[in-house]
Short mmCIF file of C-alpha atoms in Angstrom, two decimals:
data_model
loop_
_atom_site.label_atom_id
_atom_site.label_comp_id
_atom_site.label_asym_id
_atom_site.label_seq_id
_atom_site.Cartn_x
_atom_site.Cartn_y
_atom_site.Cartn_z
CA UNK A 1 82.16 115.64 -3.38
CA UNK A 2 80.98 112.18 -4.37
CA UNK A 3 79.61 111.17 -0.96
CA UNK A 4 78.17 114.63 -0.56
CA UNK A 5 76.21 114.06 -3.77
CA UNK A 6 75.26 110.54 -2.72
CA UNK A 7 74.03 111.92 0.61
CA UNK A 8 71.40 113.91 -1.26
CA UNK A 9 70.22 110.96 -3.35
CA UNK A 10 66.92 109.28 -2.52
CA UNK A 11 68.52 105.83 -2.26
CA UNK A 12 70.89 106.75 0.56
CA UNK A 13 68.20 108.76 2.34
CA UNK A 14 65.89 105.73 2.06
CA UNK A 15 68.60 103.47 3.52
CA UNK A 16 69.03 105.91 6.40
CA UNK A 17 65.28 105.94 7.04
CA UNK A 18 65.14 102.14 7.03
CA UNK A 19 68.01 102.04 9.53
CA UNK A 20 66.24 104.48 11.82
CA UNK A 21 63.01 102.53 11.65
CA UNK A 22 64.78 99.25 12.39
CA UNK A 23 66.90 100.69 15.23
CA UNK A 24 64.64 99.71 18.19
CA UNK A 25 64.62 96.14 16.88
CA UNK A 26 68.41 96.04 17.02
CA UNK A 27 69.09 97.83 20.32
CA UNK A 28 67.16 98.54 23.51
CA UNK A 29 64.38 101.02 22.54
CA UNK A 30 65.35 103.72 25.10
CA UNK A 31 68.91 103.56 23.77
CA UNK A 32 67.55 103.86 20.23
CA UNK A 33 65.66 107.00 21.23
CA UNK A 34 68.80 108.39 22.84
CA UNK A 35 70.71 107.79 19.61
CA UNK A 36 68.27 109.72 17.41
CA UNK A 37 67.92 112.56 19.95
CA UNK A 38 71.70 112.96 20.23
CA UNK A 39 71.98 112.64 16.46
CA UNK A 40 69.70 115.64 15.97
CA UNK A 41 71.62 117.53 18.66
CA UNK A 42 74.92 116.79 16.92
CA UNK A 43 73.44 117.86 13.58
CA UNK A 44 72.33 121.16 15.16
CA UNK A 45 75.83 121.77 16.52
CA UNK A 46 77.33 120.88 13.13
CA UNK A 47 75.03 123.38 11.46
CA UNK A 48 76.88 126.02 13.42
CA UNK A 49 80.35 124.48 13.54
CA UNK A 50 80.68 122.77 10.17
CA UNK A 51 78.65 125.12 7.97
CA UNK A 52 79.07 128.47 9.70
CA UNK A 53 82.48 128.04 11.32
CA UNK A 54 81.37 128.81 14.88
CA UNK A 55 82.37 126.46 17.71
CA UNK A 56 79.81 126.65 20.52
CA UNK A 57 80.31 125.13 23.96
CA UNK A 58 77.00 126.55 25.14
CA UNK A 59 74.41 124.51 23.29
CA UNK A 60 73.61 122.60 26.45
CA UNK A 61 71.70 125.76 27.43
CA UNK A 62 69.28 125.18 24.55
CA UNK A 63 69.10 121.39 24.85
CA UNK A 64 68.60 121.58 28.62
CA UNK A 65 66.30 124.61 28.79
CA UNK A 66 64.01 123.01 26.23
CA UNK A 67 64.05 119.78 28.28
CA UNK A 68 62.86 121.70 31.34
CA UNK A 69 60.30 123.83 29.47
CA UNK A 70 58.91 120.79 27.62
CA UNK A 71 58.67 118.93 30.90
CA UNK A 72 56.93 121.83 32.65
CA UNK A 73 54.42 122.20 29.81
CA UNK A 74 53.69 118.48 29.84
CA UNK A 75 53.35 118.45 33.63
CA UNK A 76 51.14 121.48 34.14
CA UNK A 77 49.12 121.86 30.93
CA UNK A 78 48.15 118.34 29.98
CA UNK A 79 48.91 119.14 26.34
CA UNK A 80 50.05 116.39 23.98
CA UNK A 81 53.79 115.90 24.26
CA UNK A 82 54.54 117.06 20.67
CA UNK A 83 53.14 120.50 21.56
CA UNK A 84 55.22 120.51 24.74
CA UNK A 85 58.33 119.67 22.76
CA UNK A 86 57.61 122.37 20.18
CA UNK A 87 57.08 124.81 23.03
CA UNK A 88 60.49 123.89 24.44
CA UNK A 89 62.11 124.32 21.02
CA UNK A 90 60.46 127.75 20.68
CA UNK A 91 61.79 128.75 24.10
CA UNK A 92 65.30 127.64 23.08
CA UNK A 93 65.09 129.75 19.93
CA UNK A 94 63.95 132.82 21.90
CA UNK A 95 66.71 132.26 24.45
CA UNK A 96 69.26 132.08 21.61
CA UNK A 97 68.44 135.57 20.30
CA UNK A 98 70.04 137.67 23.10
CA UNK A 99 72.87 135.16 23.51
CA UNK A 100 73.51 135.19 19.79
CA UNK A 101 73.38 138.98 19.56
CA UNK A 102 76.20 139.21 22.09
CA UNK A 103 78.19 136.24 20.74
CA UNK A 104 78.20 136.33 16.93
CA UNK A 105 80.36 139.43 16.87
CA UNK A 106 83.21 137.26 18.12
CA UNK A 107 85.12 134.45 16.41
CA UNK A 108 87.18 131.42 17.32
CA UNK A 109 87.93 130.70 20.94
CA UNK A 110 86.31 133.95 22.06
CA UNK A 111 82.95 132.89 20.62
CA UNK A 112 83.30 129.46 22.26
CA UNK A 113 84.12 130.97 25.66
CA UNK A 114 81.24 133.45 25.55
CA UNK A 115 78.72 130.74 24.68
CA UNK A 116 80.16 128.62 27.50
CA UNK A 117 79.72 131.50 29.93
CA UNK A 118 76.07 131.96 28.96
CA UNK A 119 75.46 128.22 29.33
CA UNK A 120 76.88 128.30 32.85
CA UNK A 121 74.56 131.21 33.66
CA UNK A 122 71.60 129.13 32.52
CA UNK A 123 72.88 126.24 34.64
CA UNK A 124 73.04 128.56 37.65
CA UNK A 125 69.48 129.80 37.15
CA UNK A 126 68.12 126.27 36.74
CA UNK A 127 69.97 125.09 39.83
CA UNK A 128 68.77 128.02 41.98
CA UNK A 129 65.17 128.15 40.84
CA UNK A 130 64.29 125.07 42.86
CA UNK A 131 60.56 125.76 43.18
CA UNK A 132 60.18 125.52 39.42
CA UNK A 133 62.97 123.19 38.26
CA UNK A 134 63.47 120.96 41.30
CA UNK A 135 67.09 122.08 41.67
CA UNK A 136 69.49 119.19 42.17
CA UNK A 137 66.60 116.70 42.13
CA UNK A 138 65.60 117.74 38.66
CA UNK A 139 62.14 117.77 37.11
CA UNK A 140 60.59 114.37 37.63
CA UNK A 141 57.43 112.58 36.56
CA UNK A 142 57.18 114.16 33.10
CA UNK A 143 54.18 112.51 31.36
CA UNK A 144 53.90 111.26 27.78
CA UNK A 145 50.43 112.51 27.01
CA UNK A 146 49.05 112.02 23.50
CA UNK A 147 45.24 111.91 23.29
CA UNK A 148 44.97 109.17 25.89
CA UNK A 149 47.36 106.77 24.16
CA UNK A 150 49.41 104.42 26.34
CA UNK A 151 53.00 105.43 25.63
CA UNK A 152 54.57 103.76 28.63
CA UNK A 153 56.20 101.17 26.37
CA UNK A 154 59.49 102.72 25.13
CA UNK A 155 59.18 100.68 21.91
CA UNK A 156 55.90 102.40 21.08
CA UNK A 157 57.11 105.81 22.18
CA UNK A 158 60.10 105.54 19.85
CA UNK A 159 57.90 105.42 16.78
CA UNK A 160 55.55 108.13 18.15
CA UNK A 161 58.39 110.50 18.99
CA UNK A 162 60.53 109.72 15.95
CA UNK A 163 58.61 112.02 13.51
CA UNK A 164 59.67 115.06 15.57
CA UNK A 165 63.32 114.05 15.27
CA UNK A 166 62.97 113.37 11.54
CA UNK A 167 61.30 116.75 11.14
CA UNK A 168 64.31 118.43 12.73
CA UNK A 169 66.69 116.48 10.52
CA UNK A 170 64.69 117.43 7.43
CA UNK A 171 64.86 121.10 8.41
CA UNK A 172 68.65 120.87 8.84
CA UNK A 173 68.99 119.07 5.52
CA UNK A 174 66.98 121.74 3.73
CA UNK A 175 68.97 124.54 5.40
CA UNK A 176 72.39 123.34 4.27
CA UNK A 177 71.18 122.68 0.72
CA UNK A 178 69.45 126.04 0.29
CA UNK A 179 70.92 129.35 -0.92
CA UNK A 180 70.96 130.37 2.74
CA UNK A 181 73.16 127.38 3.52
CA UNK A 182 75.55 128.27 0.71
CA UNK A 183 75.90 131.77 2.15
CA UNK A 184 76.73 130.24 5.53
CA UNK A 185 79.50 128.18 3.92
CA UNK A 186 80.89 131.27 2.21
CA UNK A 187 80.87 133.08 5.56
CA UNK A 188 82.72 130.13 7.09
CA UNK A 189 85.35 130.12 4.35
CA UNK A 190 85.86 133.84 3.85
CA UNK A 191 83.67 136.21 5.92
CA UNK A 192 85.42 139.31 4.60
CA UNK A 193 84.59 138.39 1.03
CA UNK A 194 81.00 137.55 1.95
CA UNK A 195 80.71 140.97 3.58
CA UNK A 196 82.19 142.61 0.47
CA UNK A 197 79.55 140.84 -1.68
CA UNK A 198 76.84 142.54 0.36
CA UNK A 199 75.81 139.79 2.74
CA UNK A 200 75.14 140.95 6.33
CA UNK A 201 77.48 138.45 7.97
CA UNK A 202 76.44 138.99 11.58
CA UNK A 203 72.78 138.72 10.70
CA UNK A 204 73.35 135.40 8.90
CA UNK A 205 75.41 134.11 11.84
CA UNK A 206 72.65 135.10 14.25
CA UNK A 207 70.00 133.35 12.20
CA UNK A 208 72.16 130.22 11.95
CA UNK A 209 72.70 130.38 15.74
CA UNK A 210 68.96 130.63 16.45
CA UNK A 211 68.09 127.81 14.02
CA UNK A 212 70.76 125.62 15.57
CA UNK A 213 69.38 126.41 19.03
CA UNK A 214 65.83 125.55 17.95
CA UNK A 215 66.93 122.17 16.57
CA UNK A 216 68.91 121.50 19.75
CA UNK A 217 65.81 122.36 21.75
CA UNK A 218 63.67 120.02 19.68
CA UNK A 219 66.08 117.17 20.42
CA UNK A 220 66.31 118.07 24.12
CA UNK A 221 62.54 118.18 24.50
CA UNK A 222 62.05 114.71 23.00
CA UNK A 223 64.92 113.44 25.16
CA UNK A 224 63.25 114.74 28.34
CA UNK A 225 59.84 113.31 27.46
CA UNK A 226 61.44 109.98 26.60
CA UNK A 227 63.21 109.74 29.97
CA UNK A 228 60.37 111.27 31.97
CA UNK A 229 62.60 113.83 33.68
CA UNK A 230 64.99 116.71 33.13
CA UNK A 231 68.17 117.06 35.18
CA UNK A 232 70.94 119.56 35.78
CA UNK A 233 73.22 117.44 33.63
CA UNK A 234 71.11 118.50 30.63
CA UNK A 235 72.22 122.12 31.03
CA UNK A 236 75.79 121.41 32.12
CA UNK A 237 78.63 122.33 29.76
CA UNK A 238 79.81 118.74 29.38
CA UNK A 239 76.62 118.03 27.43
CA UNK A 240 77.77 120.59 24.87
CA UNK A 241 81.21 119.02 24.81
CA UNK A 242 79.77 115.60 24.11
CA UNK A 243 77.78 116.91 21.17
CA UNK A 244 80.90 118.55 19.77
CA UNK A 245 82.80 115.29 20.21
CA UNK A 246 80.09 113.44 18.23
CA UNK A 247 80.42 115.95 15.38
CA UNK A 248 84.23 115.63 15.30
CA UNK A 249 84.07 111.83 15.39
CA UNK A 250 81.57 111.62 12.54
CA UNK A 251 82.99 114.42 10.45
CA UNK A 252 82.64 118.18 10.67
CA UNK A 253 80.50 119.71 7.95
CA UNK A 254 78.65 116.48 7.12
CA UNK A 255 75.18 115.95 8.52
CA UNK A 256 75.66 112.18 8.26
CA UNK A 257 78.76 112.52 10.40
CA UNK A 258 76.83 113.83 13.39
CA UNK A 259 74.45 110.87 13.18
CA UNK A 260 77.31 108.38 13.03
CA UNK A 261 79.16 110.04 15.87
CA UNK A 262 76.04 110.04 18.04
CA UNK A 263 75.44 106.35 17.41
CA UNK A 264 79.05 105.46 18.26
CA UNK A 265 79.14 107.45 21.49
CA UNK A 266 75.69 106.44 22.79
CA UNK A 267 76.23 102.75 22.03
CA UNK A 268 79.68 102.81 23.62
CA UNK A 269 78.41 104.55 26.74
CA UNK A 270 75.53 102.09 27.04
CA UNK A 271 77.83 99.10 26.59
CA UNK A 272 80.28 100.31 29.25
CA UNK A 273 77.53 101.22 31.69
CA UNK A 274 75.87 97.83 31.21
CA UNK A 275 79.22 96.14 31.80
CA UNK A 276 79.50 97.98 35.12
CA UNK A 277 82.52 100.05 34.09
CA UNK A 278 82.73 103.23 36.16
CA UNK A 279 85.32 105.40 34.39
CA UNK A 280 83.47 105.68 31.07
CA UNK A 281 85.10 109.03 30.28
CA UNK A 282 88.56 107.44 30.17
CA UNK A 283 87.50 104.94 27.49
CA UNK A 284 85.47 107.37 25.38
CA UNK A 285 88.22 110.00 25.62
CA UNK A 286 90.89 107.52 24.56
CA UNK A 287 88.83 106.33 21.61
CA UNK A 288 88.14 109.94 20.66
CA UNK A 289 91.87 110.70 20.57
CA UNK A 290 92.62 107.58 18.50
CA UNK A 291 89.86 108.27 15.96
CA UNK A 292 90.87 111.90 15.61
CA UNK A 293 94.47 110.85 14.94
CA UNK A 294 93.54 108.07 12.51
CA UNK A 295 90.48 109.65 10.88
CA UNK A 296 91.46 113.29 10.56
CA UNK A 297 88.17 114.24 8.91
CA UNK A 298 86.00 111.98 11.01
CA UNK A 299 84.49 108.64 10.07
CA UNK A 300 82.22 109.91 7.30
CA UNK A 301 84.68 112.54 6.06
CA UNK A 302 87.50 109.97 5.79
CA UNK A 303 85.24 107.53 3.96
CA UNK A 304 84.31 110.30 1.55
CA UNK A 305 87.96 111.10 0.84
CA UNK A 306 88.78 107.41 0.27
CA UNK A 307 85.96 107.03 -2.20
CA UNK A 308 87.02 110.21 -4.02
CA UNK A 309 90.61 108.99 -4.23
CA UNK A 310 89.57 105.59 -5.61
CA UNK A 311 87.24 107.08 -8.22
CA UNK A 312 89.91 109.59 -9.26
CA UNK A 313 92.46 106.75 -9.61
CA UNK A 314 90.01 104.74 -11.76
CA UNK A 315 89.44 107.76 -13.97
CA UNK A 316 93.17 108.26 -14.44
CA UNK A 317 93.62 104.58 -15.28
CA UNK A 318 90.77 104.69 -17.79
CA UNK A 319 92.18 107.82 -19.38
CA UNK A 320 95.64 106.22 -19.73
CA UNK A 321 94.19 103.09 -21.32
CA UNK A 322 92.20 105.10 -23.82
CA UNK A 323 95.26 107.19 -24.63
CA UNK A 324 97.35 104.06 -25.13
CA UNK A 325 94.76 102.52 -27.41
CA UNK A 326 94.64 105.63 -29.54
#
């Protein structure tokens, strides 16, 4: 648990904050915004997968629906974009309640398939409701309104939109380190025992599902405002699959892992697209398979295990030396 403890220390959190603030100086600002948005999305998925034990292939419904709702609010109300994003996140949370009520009673592949089915229903509604969503053309011309400020420069918008992403990450961090988060882990490890101890398992799962959806919606709303449009791809199931892939690459059950996985995937996609490579999925899929085979617990999880092994070896060596001296 060494890296888990380090992850909660102010020094590592400060280093992470510095890296996030320096990101648009190191990569193209729109790509930097994509990284932090996808990082929050991956963290939201990991909150459900890594800490509650529920694999969802339907989170694109919350990411994408929030993108559309945030865009519609920004287009038709003239409100500042943070309020539009929060409105989209609230819509995602409300949408998650009926879906969660029907899904959390299931486990494993059955839960994953039901969430996928609901996501495809949302995709169908968005595609057919052309008068509102634009159908296949998507929702275009989404403004970045904030009290008359000029946010057309993506470099400036990154720092204006970043507090919303950091707020979502802070909420996720507090959740997993609260008594509520510990109950979620116990439900993941042994739901029968958690039920026997008096915890309403389905109610906890539902709350985790709604919180995860709200964080996904927060990320999706900022993503839509950043790009100035929302498209059908945002609500398609492959978006959910990409978030799951980011979590697995970084390390399931580690909030830092989702951030690392998001950075790797977004940067790789951007590099391949800039190079003019068409079959991006082949490369990303191959790298995913290799990393899963080599790093069984993801990048962050494997690094954590290596550090633990080295520290344990040093302690054993120190103990042997002291015993020999005595």
